[in-house]
């Protein structure tokens, strides 16, 4: 698989969108199945946002100062997703707000993905060379095994708290 940072992130996006579809088609009565899917969604999003926040966003912000506003907006969108993920991690699928909260998470993350893929990634690809994108992607893949997998893990909590104090 390519280590191009944009390719790596788009693969993560595909995985998350597939999980969203699974959740949406699970049916109202499939509480246990929905809980399993949400567990996978939380893990994927926690790892993905961690890698972007730790590697991709700081690099792009440093190398392409013209798109700093896009990076700052992405940090904020991640923060919203982090809060929703943390809340969902504490909930049961029997909670009356569970499905609604997952729906809000899906809407927010889908908007974020669309914005990244249609607006942000083309600017990044244009501004950075292939070698730079490969290096950034390789660093993200190197960090992936040690990335937090649950919103309640210290590294994930630190990321959410940093966003509130930045």
CSV table of N, CA and C in Angstrom, one decimal:
chain,number,residue,atom,x,y,z
A,1,UNK,N,0.8,-1.2,0.0
A,1,UNK,CA,0.0,0.0,0.0
A,1,UNK,C,0.9,1.3,0.0
A,2,UNK,N,0.4,2.3,-0.6
A,2,UNK,CA,1.1,3.5,-0.7
A,2,UNK,C,1.2,4.2,0.7
A,3,UNK,N,2.3,4.9,0.8
A,3,UNK,CA,2.5,5.7,2.1
A,3,UNK,C,2.1,7.1,1.8
A,4,UNK,N,1.7,7.5,0.6
A,4,UNK,CA,1.2,8.8,0.4
A,4,UNK,C,0.2,9.2,1.4
A,5,UNK,N,0.5,10.3,2.1
A,5,UNK,CA,-0.4,10.7,3.3
A,5,UNK,C,-1.9,10.8,2.9
A,6,UNK,N,-2.1,11.4,1.7
A,6,UNK,CA,-3.5,11.6,1.3
A,6,UNK,C,-4.2,10.2,1.0
A,7,UNK,N,-3.4,9.3,0.4
A,7,UNK,CA,-3.9,8.0,0.1
A,7,UNK,C,-4.3,7.2,1.4
A,8,UNK,N,-3.3,7.3,2.4
A,8,UNK,CA,-3.5,6.7,3.7
A,8,UNK,C,-4.8,7.3,4.4
A,9,UNK,N,-5.0,8.6,4.3
A,9,UNK,CA,-6.1,9.2,5.0
A,9,UNK,C,-7.4,8.8,4.3
A,10,UNK,N,-7.4,8.8,2.9
A,10,UNK,CA,-8.6,8.4,2.2
A,10,UNK,C,-9.0,6.9,2.5
A,11,UNK,N,-8.0,6.1,2.7
A,11,UNK,CA,-8.3,4.7,3.0
A,11,UNK,C,-9.1,4.6,4.4
A,12,UNK,N,-8.6,5.4,5.3
A,12,UNK,CA,-9.3,5.5,6.6
A,12,UNK,C,-10.7,6.0,6.4
A,13,UNK,N,-10.8,7.1,5.6
A,13,UNK,CA,-12.2,7.6,5.3
A,13,UNK,C,-13.1,6.5,4.8
A,14,UNK,N,-12.6,5.7,3.8
A,14,UNK,CA,-13.4,4.6,3.3
A,14,UNK,C,-13.9,3.7,4.3
A,15,UNK,N,-13.0,3.3,5.2
A,15,UNK,CA,-13.3,2.4,6.3
A,15,UNK,C,-14.4,3.0,7.2
A,16,UNK,N,-14.3,4.2,7.6
A,16,UNK,CA,-15.2,4.9,8.4
A,16,UNK,C,-16.6,5.0,7.7
A,17,UNK,N,-16.6,5.4,6.5
A,17,UNK,CA,-17.9,5.5,5.8
A,17,UNK,C,-18.6,4.2,5.6
A,18,UNK,N,-17.8,3.1,5.4
A,18,UNK,CA,-18.4,1.8,5.4
A,18,UNK,C,-19.1,1.4,6.7
A,19,UNK,N,-18.4,1.7,7.8
A,19,UNK,CA,-19.0,1.5,9.1
A,19,UNK,C,-20.2,2.3,9.4
A,20,UNK,N,-20.2,3.6,8.9
A,20,UNK,CA,-21.4,4.4,9.0
A,20,UNK,C,-22.6,3.8,8.3
A,21,UNK,N,-22.3,3.2,7.1
A,21,UNK,CA,-23.4,2.6,6.3
A,21,UNK,C,-23.9,1.3,7.0
A,22,UNK,N,-23.0,0.6,7.6
A,22,UNK,CA,-23.4,-0.6,8.4
A,22,UNK,C,-24.3,-0.2,9.5
A,23,UNK,N,-23.9,0.9,10.3
A,23,UNK,CA,-24.7,1.3,11.4
A,23,UNK,C,-26.1,1.7,10.9
A,24,UNK,N,-26.2,2.5,9.8
A,24,UNK,CA,-27.5,3.0,9.3
A,24,UNK,C,-28.4,1.9,8.8
A,25,UNK,N,-27.8,0.8,8.3
A,25,UNK,CA,-28.6,-0.3,7.8
A,25,UNK,C,-28.8,-1.4,8.8
A,26,UNK,N,-28.4,-1.3,10.0
A,26,UNK,CA,-28.5,-2.3,11.0
A,26,UNK,C,-29.9,-2.5,11.5
A,27,UNK,N,-30.7,-1.5,11.4
A,27,UNK,CA,-32.1,-1.6,11.9
A,27,UNK,C,-32.3,-1.2,13.3
A,28,UNK,N,-33.5,-0.8,13.6
A,28,UNK,CA,-33.8,-0.2,14.9
A,28,UNK,C,-33.6,-1.2,16.1
A,29,UNK,N,-33.9,-2.5,15.8
A,29,UNK,CA,-33.8,-3.5,16.9
A,29,UNK,C,-32.5,-4.1,17.1
A,30,UNK,N,-31.5,-3.8,16.3
A,30,UNK,CA,-30.2,-4.4,16.3
A,30,UNK,C,-29.3,-3.7,17.3
A,31,UNK,N,-29.7,-3.6,18.6
A,31,UNK,CA,-28.9,-2.9,19.5
A,31,UNK,C,-27.5,-3.4,19.7
A,32,UNK,N,-27.3,-4.7,19.9
A,32,UNK,CA,-26.0,-5.3,20.1
A,32,UNK,C,-25.1,-5.1,18.9
A,33,UNK,N,-25.7,-5.3,17.7
A,33,UNK,CA,-24.9,-5.1,16.4
A,33,UNK,C,-24.5,-3.6,16.3
A,34,UNK,N,-25.4,-2.7,16.7
A,34,UNK,CA,-25.1,-1.3,16.6
A,34,UNK,C,-23.9,-0.9,17.6
A,35,UNK,N,-24.0,-1.5,18.8
A,35,UNK,CA,-22.9,-1.3,19.8
A,35,UNK,C,-21.6,-1.7,19.2
A,36,UNK,N,-21.6,-2.9,18.6
A,36,UNK,CA,-20.3,-3.4,18.0
A,36,UNK,C,-19.8,-2.5,16.9
A,37,UNK,N,-20.7,-2.0,16.0
A,37,UNK,CA,-20.3,-1.1,15.0
A,37,UNK,C,-19.8,0.2,15.5
A,38,UNK,N,-20.5,0.7,16.5
A,38,UNK,CA,-20.0,2.0,17.1
A,38,UNK,C,-18.7,1.8,17.8
A,39,UNK,N,-18.4,0.7,18.4
A,39,UNK,CA,-17.1,0.4,19.0
A,39,UNK,C,-16.0,0.5,17.9
A,40,UNK,N,-16.3,0.0,16.7
A,40,UNK,CA,-15.3,0.0,15.6
A,40,UNK,C,-15.2,1.4,15.1
A,41,UNK,N,-16.3,2.2,15.0
A,41,UNK,CA,-16.3,3.6,14.5
A,41,UNK,C,-15.4,4.4,15.5
A,42,UNK,N,-15.6,4.2,16.8
A,42,UNK,CA,-14.8,5.0,17.8
A,42,UNK,C,-13.4,4.7,17.7
A,43,UNK,N,-13.0,3.4,17.5
A,43,UNK,CA,-11.6,3.1,17.3
A,43,UNK,C,-11.0,3.7,16.1
A,44,UNK,N,-11.7,3.6,15.0
A,44,UNK,CA,-11.2,4.1,13.7
A,44,UNK,C,-11.0,5.6,13.8
A,45,UNK,N,-12.0,6.3,14.3
A,45,UNK,CA,-12.0,7.8,14.4
A,45,UNK,C,-10.9,8.2,15.4
A,46,UNK,N,-10.7,7.5,16.5
A,46,UNK,CA,-9.7,7.9,17.5
A,46,UNK,C,-8.3,7.8,16.9
A,47,UNK,N,-8.1,6.7,16.2
A,47,UNK,CA,-6.7,6.5,15.6
A,47,UNK,C,-6.5,7.6,14.5
A,48,UNK,N,-7.5,7.7,13.6
A,48,UNK,CA,-7.4,8.6,12.5
A,48,UNK,C,-7.2,10.1,12.9
A,49,UNK,N,-8.0,10.6,13.8
A,49,UNK,CA,-7.9,12.0,14.2
A,49,UNK,C,-6.5,12.2,14.9
A,50,UNK,N,-6.1,11.2,15.7
A,50,UNK,CA,-4.8,11.3,16.4
A,50,UNK,C,-3.7,11.4,15.3
A,51,UNK,N,-3.7,10.6,14.3
A,51,UNK,CA,-2.6,10.6,13.3
A,51,UNK,C,-2.6,12.0,12.6
A,52,UNK,N,-3.8,12.4,12.2
A,52,UNK,CA,-3.9,13.7,11.5
A,52,UNK,C,-3.4,14.9,12.4
A,53,UNK,N,-3.9,14.9,13.7
A,53,UNK,CA,-3.5,15.9,14.6
A,53,UNK,C,-2.0,15.9,15.0
A,54,UNK,N,-1.5,14.7,15.1
A,54,UNK,CA,-0.1,14.6,15.5
A,54,UNK,C,0.9,14.8,14.3
A,55,UNK,N,0.5,14.4,13.1
A,55,UNK,CA,1.5,14.4,12.0
A,55,UNK,C,1.0,15.3,10.9
A,56,UNK,N,-0.1,15.0,10.3
A,56,UNK,CA,-0.5,15.6,9.0
A,56,UNK,C,-0.8,17.1,9.2
A,57,UNK,N,-1.6,17.5,10.2
A,57,UNK,CA,-2.0,18.9,10.3
A,57,UNK,C,-0.8,19.8,10.7
A,58,UNK,N,0.1,19.4,11.7
A,58,UNK,CA,1.2,20.2,12.0
A,58,UNK,C,2.2,20.4,10.8
A,59,UNK,N,2.4,19.3,10.0
A,59,UNK,CA,3.3,19.4,8.9
A,59,UNK,C,2.7,20.3,7.8
A,60,UNK,N,1.4,20.2,7.5
A,60,UNK,CA,0.8,21.0,6.5
A,60,UNK,C,0.8,22.4,6.9
A,61,UNK,N,0.5,22.7,8.2
A,61,UNK,CA,0.5,24.0,8.7
A,61,UNK,C,1.8,24.7,8.6
A,62,UNK,N,2.9,23.9,8.8
A,62,UNK,CA,4.3,24.5,8.7
A,62,UNK,C,4.7,24.7,7.3
A,63,UNK,N,4.4,23.7,6.4
A,63,UNK,CA,4.8,23.8,5.0
A,63,UNK,C,4.0,24.6,4.1
A,64,UNK,N,2.7,24.7,4.4
A,64,UNK,CA,1.7,25.5,3.6
A,64,UNK,C,1.0,26.5,4.4
A,65,UNK,N,1.6,27.6,4.8
A,65,UNK,CA,0.9,28.5,5.7
A,65,UNK,C,-0.3,29.2,5.0
A,66,UNK,N,-0.4,29.2,3.7
A,66,UNK,CA,-1.6,29.8,3.1
A,66,UNK,C,-2.9,29.0,3.4
A,67,UNK,N,-2.8,27.8,3.8
A,67,UNK,CA,-4.0,27.1,4.1
A,67,UNK,C,-4.2,26.8,5.6
A,68,UNK,N,-3.5,27.7,6.4
A,68,UNK,CA,-3.6,27.5,7.8
A,68,UNK,C,-5.1,27.6,8.3
A,69,UNK,N,-5.9,28.4,7.7
A,69,UNK,CA,-7.3,28.5,8.2
A,69,UNK,C,-8.0,27.2,8.0
A,70,UNK,N,-7.7,26.5,6.9
A,70,UNK,CA,-8.3,25.1,6.7
A,70,UNK,C,-7.9,24.2,7.8
A,71,UNK,N,-6.6,24.2,8.1
A,71,UNK,CA,-6.1,23.4,9.2
A,71,UNK,C,-6.7,23.6,10.5
A,72,UNK,N,-6.9,24.9,10.8
A,72,UNK,CA,-7.5,25.3,12.1
A,72,UNK,C,-9.0,24.8,12.1
A,73,UNK,N,-9.7,24.9,11.0
A,73,UNK,CA,-11.0,24.4,11.0
A,73,UNK,C,-11.1,22.9,11.2
A,74,UNK,N,-10.1,22.2,10.6
A,74,UNK,CA,-10.1,20.8,10.7
A,74,UNK,C,-9.8,20.4,12.2
A,75,UNK,N,-8.9,21.1,12.8
A,75,UNK,CA,-8.7,20.8,14.3
A,75,UNK,C,-10.0,20.9,15.0
A,76,UNK,N,-10.8,22.0,14.7
A,76,UNK,CA,-12.1,22.2,15.4
A,76,UNK,C,-13.1,21.1,15.1
A,77,UNK,N,-13.1,20.7,13.8
A,77,UNK,CA,-14.1,19.6,13.5
A,77,UNK,C,-13.7,18.3,14.2
A,78,UNK,N,-12.4,18.1,14.3
A,78,UNK,CA,-11.9,16.9,15.1
A,78,UNK,C,-12.3,17.0,16.5
A,79,UNK,N,-12.2,18.2,17.1
A,79,UNK,CA,-12.6,18.4,18.5
A,79,UNK,C,-14.1,18.0,18.7
A,80,UNK,N,-15.0,18.4,17.8
A,80,UNK,CA,-16.4,18.1,17.9
A,80,UNK,C,-16.5,16.6,17.8
A,81,UNK,N,-15.9,16.0,16.9
A,81,UNK,CA,-15.9,14.5,16.7
A,81,UNK,C,-15.4,13.8,18.0
A,82,UNK,N,-14.3,14.3,18.6
A,82,UNK,CA,-13.7,13.8,19.8
A,82,UNK,C,-14.7,13.8,20.9
A,83,UNK,N,-15.4,14.9,21.1
A,83,UNK,CA,-16.4,15.0,22.2
A,83,UNK,C,-17.5,14.0,22.0
A,84,UNK,N,-18.0,13.9,20.8
A,84,UNK,CA,-19.1,13.0,20.5
A,84,UNK,C,-18.6,11.5,20.7
A,85,UNK,N,-17.4,11.2,20.3
A,85,UNK,CA,-16.9,9.9,20.5
A,85,UNK,C,-16.7,9.6,22.0
A,86,UNK,N,-16.2,10.5,22.7
A,86,UNK,CA,-16.1,10.3,24.2
A,86,UNK,C,-17.4,10.0,24.8
A,87,UNK,N,-18.4,10.8,24.4
A,87,UNK,CA,-19.8,10.7,25.0
A,87,UNK,C,-20.3,9.3,24.6
A,88,UNK,N,-20.2,8.9,23.3
A,88,UNK,CA,-20.7,7.6,22.9
A,88,UNK,C,-20.0,6.5,23.6
A,89,UNK,N,-18.7,6.6,23.9
A,89,UNK,CA,-18.0,5.6,24.6
A,89,UNK,C,-18.5,5.3,26.0
A,90,UNK,N,-19.3,6.2,26.5
A,90,UNK,CA,-19.8,6.1,27.9
A,90,UNK,C,-21.3,5.6,27.8
A,91,UNK,N,-21.8,5.5,26.6
A,91,UNK,CA,-23.3,5.2,26.5
A,91,UNK,C,-23.6,3.8,26.1
A,92,UNK,N,-24.8,3.4,26.4
A,92,UNK,CA,-25.3,2.1,26.0
A,92,UNK,C,-26.2,2.3,24.8
A,93,UNK,N,-26.3,1.3,23.9
A,93,UNK,CA,-27.2,1.4,22.8
A,93,UNK,C,-28.7,1.5,23.3
A,94,UNK,N,-29.0,1.2,24.6
A,94,UNK,CA,-30.3,1.4,25.1
A,94,UNK,C,-30.6,2.8,25.5
A,95,UNK,N,-29.6,3.6,25.6
A,95,UNK,CA,-29.8,5.1,25.9
A,95,UNK,C,-30.7,5.7,24.8
A,96,UNK,N,-31.7,6.5,25.2
A,96,UNK,CA,-32.6,7.1,24.2
A,96,UNK,C,-31.8,8.0,23.2
A,97,UNK,N,-30.7,8.5,23.6
A,97,UNK,CA,-29.9,9.5,22.8
A,97,UNK,C,-28.9,8.8,21.9
A,98,UNK,N,-28.7,7.5,22.1
A,98,UNK,CA,-27.6,6.8,21.4
A,98,UNK,C,-27.6,6.9,19.9
A,99,UNK,N,-28.7,6.5,19.3
A,99,UNK,CA,-28.9,6.6,17.9
A,99,UNK,C,-28.8,8.0,17.4
A,100,UNK,N,-29.4,9.0,18.1
A,100,UNK,CA,-29.3,10.4,17.7
A,100,UNK,C,-27.9,10.9,17.7
A,101,UNK,N,-27.2,10.5,18.8
A,101,UNK,CA,-25.8,11.0,18.9
A,101,UNK,C,-24.9,10.4,17.8
A,102,UNK,N,-25.1,9.1,17.5
A,102,UNK,CA,-24.4,8.5,16.4
A,102,UNK,C,-24.7,9.2,15.1
A,103,UNK,N,-26.0,9.5,14.8
A,103,UNK,CA,-26.4,10.3,13.6
A,103,UNK,C,-25.7,11.6,13.5
A,104,UNK,N,-25.6,12.3,14.6
A,104,UNK,CA,-24.9,13.6,14.6
A,104,UNK,C,-23.4,13.4,14.3
A,105,UNK,N,-22.8,12.4,14.9
A,105,UNK,CA,-21.4,12.1,14.6
A,105,UNK,C,-21.2,11.8,13.1
A,106,UNK,N,-22.1,11.0,12.6
A,106,UNK,CA,-22.0,10.6,11.1
A,106,UNK,C,-22.1,11.8,10.3
A,107,UNK,N,-23.1,12.7,10.6
A,107,UNK,CA,-23.2,13.9,9.8
A,107,UNK,C,-22.0,14.8,9.9
A,108,UNK,N,-21.4,15.0,11.1
A,108,UNK,CA,-20.3,15.9,11.2
A,108,UNK,C,-19.0,15.3,10.5
A,109,UNK,N,-18.8,14.0,10.7
A,109,UNK,CA,-17.6,13.4,10.2
A,109,UNK,C,-17.7,13.3,8.6
A,110,UNK,N,-18.9,13.0,8.1
A,110,UNK,CA,-19.1,13.0,6.7
A,110,UNK,C,-18.9,14.3,6.1
A,111,UNK,N,-19.3,15.4,6.7
A,111,UNK,CA,-19.1,16.8,6.2
A,111,UNK,C,-17.5,17.0,6.2
A,112,UNK,N,-16.9,16.6,7.3
A,112,UNK,CA,-15.4,16.8,7.4
A,112,UNK,C,-14.7,16.1,6.3
A,113,UNK,N,-15.1,14.8,6.1
A,113,UNK,CA,-14.4,14.0,5.1
A,113,UNK,C,-14.6,14.6,3.7
A,114,UNK,N,-15.8,15.0,3.4
A,114,UNK,CA,-16.1,15.7,2.1
A,114,UNK,C,-15.3,16.9,1.9
A,115,UNK,N,-15.2,17.7,2.9
A,115,UNK,CA,-14.5,19.0,2.8
A,115,UNK,C,-13.0,18.7,2.6
A,116,UNK,N,-12.5,17.7,3.4
A,116,UNK,CA,-11.0,17.4,3.2
A,116,UNK,C,-10.8,16.9,1.8
A,117,UNK,N,-11.6,15.9,1.4
A,117,UNK,CA,-11.3,15.3,0.1
A,117,UNK,C,-11.5,16.2,-1.1
A,118,UNK,N,-12.5,17.1,-1.0
A,118,UNK,CA,-12.8,17.9,-2.2
A,118,UNK,C,-12.1,19.3,-2.2
A,119,UNK,N,-11.8,19.8,-1.0
A,119,UNK,CA,-11.2,21.1,-0.9
A,119,UNK,C,-9.7,21.1,-0.4
A,120,UNK,N,-9.5,20.4,0.7
A,120,UNK,CA,-8.3,20.5,1.4
A,120,UNK,C,-7.2,19.6,0.7
A,121,UNK,N,-7.5,18.4,0.5
A,121,UNK,CA,-6.5,17.5,-0.1
A,121,UNK,C,-5.9,18.0,-1.4
A,122,UNK,N,-6.8,18.5,-2.3
A,122,UNK,CA,-6.2,19.0,-3.6
A,122,UNK,C,-5.2,20.1,-3.4
A,123,UNK,N,-5.5,21.0,-2.4
A,123,UNK,CA,-4.5,22.1,-2.1
A,123,UNK,C,-3.2,21.5,-1.5
A,124,UNK,N,-3.4,20.5,-0.7
A,124,UNK,CA,-2.2,19.9,-0.1
A,124,UNK,C,-1.4,19.2,-1.2
A,125,UNK,N,-2.0,18.4,-2.0
A,125,UNK,CA,-1.3,17.7,-3.1
A,125,UNK,C,-0.6,18.7,-4.0
A,126,UNK,N,-1.3,19.8,-4.3
A,126,UNK,CA,-0.7,20.8,-5.2
A,126,UNK,C,0.5,21.5,-4.5
A,127,UNK,N,0.5,21.7,-3.2
A,127,UNK,CA,1.5,22.4,-2.5
A,127,UNK,C,2.7,21.6,-2.0
A,128,UNK,N,2.5,20.3,-1.9
A,128,UNK,CA,3.6,19.4,-1.4
A,128,UNK,C,4.0,18.5,-2.5
A,129,UNK,N,5.2,18.1,-2.5
A,129,UNK,CA,5.7,17.2,-3.5
A,129,UNK,C,5.4,15.8,-3.1
A,130,UNK,N,5.5,14.8,-4.0
A,130,UNK,CA,5.2,13.4,-3.8
A,130,UNK,C,6.1,12.9,-2.6
A,131,UNK,N,7.3,13.3,-2.6
A,131,UNK,CA,8.2,12.8,-1.6
A,131,UNK,C,7.8,13.2,-0.2
A,132,UNK,N,7.4,14.5,-0.1
A,132,UNK,CA,6.9,15.0,1.2
A,132,UNK,C,5.7,14.3,1.7
A,133,UNK,N,4.7,14.0,0.8
A,133,UNK,CA,3.5,13.3,1.1
A,133,UNK,C,3.8,11.9,1.5
A,134,UNK,N,4.8,11.3,0.9
A,134,UNK,CA,5.2,9.9,1.2
A,134,UNK,C,5.9,9.9,2.6
A,135,UNK,N,6.7,10.9,2.9
A,135,UNK,CA,7.3,11.0,4.2
A,135,UNK,C,6.3,11.1,5.3
A,136,UNK,N,5.3,12.0,5.1
A,136,UNK,CA,4.3,12.3,6.1
A,136,UNK,C,3.4,11.0,6.3
A,137,UNK,N,3.1,10.4,5.2
A,137,UNK,CA,2.3,9.1,5.3
A,137,UNK,C,3.1,8.0,6.0
A,138,UNK,N,4.3,7.9,5.8
A,138,UNK,CA,5.2,6.9,6.4
A,138,UNK,C,5.2,7.2,7.9
A,139,UNK,N,5.3,8.4,8.3
A,139,UNK,CA,5.3,8.8,9.7
A,139,UNK,C,4.0,8.5,10.4
A,140,UNK,N,2.9,8.7,9.7
A,140,UNK,CA,1.6,8.3,10.2
A,140,UNK,C,1.5,6.8,10.4
A,141,UNK,N,1.9,6.1,9.4
A,141,UNK,CA,1.8,4.6,9.5
A,141,UNK,C,2.7,4.1,10.6
A,142,UNK,N,3.9,4.7,10.8
A,142,UNK,CA,4.8,4.3,11.9
A,142,UNK,C,4.1,4.6,13.3
A,143,UNK,N,3.4,5.7,13.4
A,143,UNK,CA,2.7,6.0,14.6
A,143,UNK,C,1.4,5.2,14.9
A,144,UNK,N,0.8,4.7,13.8
A,144,UNK,CA,-0.5,4.1,13.9
A,144,UNK,C,-0.5,3.0,15.0
A,145,UNK,N,0.4,2.1,15.1
A,145,UNK,CA,0.3,1.0,16.1
A,145,UNK,C,0.3,1.5,17.6
A,146,UNK,N,0.9,2.7,17.8
A,146,UNK,CA,0.9,3.2,19.2
A,146,UNK,C,-0.2,4.3,19.4
A,147,UNK,N,-1.0,4.6,18.4
A,147,UNK,CA,-2.1,5.6,18.5
A,147,UNK,C,-3.1,5.1,19.5
A,148,UNK,N,-3.8,6.0,20.2
A,148,UNK,CA,-4.9,5.5,21.1
A,148,UNK,C,-6.0,5.0,20.2
A,149,UNK,N,-6.7,3.9,20.8
A,149,UNK,CA,-7.8,3.3,20.1
A,149,UNK,C,-9.1,3.6,20.7
A,150,UNK,N,-9.1,4.2,21.9
A,150,UNK,CA,-10.4,4.5,22.6
A,150,UNK,C,-10.3,6.0,23.0
A,151,UNK,N,-11.5,6.6,22.9
A,151,UNK,CA,-11.5,8.1,23.2
A,151,UNK,C,-11.1,8.4,24.6
A,152,UNK,N,-11.2,7.4,25.5
A,152,UNK,CA,-10.8,7.6,26.9
A,152,UNK,C,-9.3,7.4,27.3
A,153,UNK,N,-8.6,6.9,26.3
A,153,UNK,CA,-7.1,6.7,26.5
A,153,UNK,C,-6.4,8.1,26.7
A,154,UNK,N,-5.4,8.1,27.5
A,154,UNK,CA,-4.7,9.4,27.8
A,154,UNK,C,-4.3,10.2,26.6
A,155,UNK,N,-3.7,9.6,25.6
A,155,UNK,CA,-3.3,10.3,24.4
A,155,UNK,C,-4.5,10.9,23.7
A,156,UNK,N,-5.6,10.2,23.7
A,156,UNK,CA,-6.8,10.8,23.0
A,156,UNK,C,-7.4,11.9,23.8
A,157,UNK,N,-7.4,11.7,25.2
A,157,UNK,CA,-7.9,12.8,26.0
A,157,UNK,C,-7.1,14.0,26.0
A,158,UNK,N,-5.8,13.9,25.9
A,158,UNK,CA,-4.8,15.0,25.8
A,158,UNK,C,-5.1,15.8,24.5
A,159,UNK,N,-5.3,15.1,23.4
A,159,UNK,CA,-5.6,15.7,22.2
A,159,UNK,C,-6.9,16.6,22.3
A,160,UNK,N,-7.9,16.0,22.9
A,160,UNK,CA,-9.2,16.8,23.1
A,160,UNK,C,-9.0,18.0,24.0
A,161,UNK,N,-8.3,17.8,25.1
A,161,UNK,CA,-8.0,18.9,26.0
A,161,UNK,C,-7.2,20.0,25.4
A,162,UNK,N,-6.1,19.6,24.6
A,162,UNK,CA,-5.3,20.5,23.9
A,162,UNK,C,-6.1,21.4,23.0
A,163,UNK,N,-7.1,20.8,22.3
A,163,UNK,CA,-8.0,21.6,21.4
A,163,UNK,C,-8.8,22.6,22.2
A,164,UNK,N,-9.2,22.3,23.4
A,164,UNK,CA,-10.0,23.3,24.2
A,164,UNK,C,-9.1,24.4,24.7
A,165,UNK,N,-7.8,24.2,24.9
A,165,UNK,CA,-7.0,25.3,25.4
A,165,UNK,C,-6.1,26.0,24.4
A,166,UNK,N,-6.2,25.6,23.1
A,166,UNK,CA,-5.4,26.2,22.1
A,166,UNK,C,-6.0,27.5,21.6
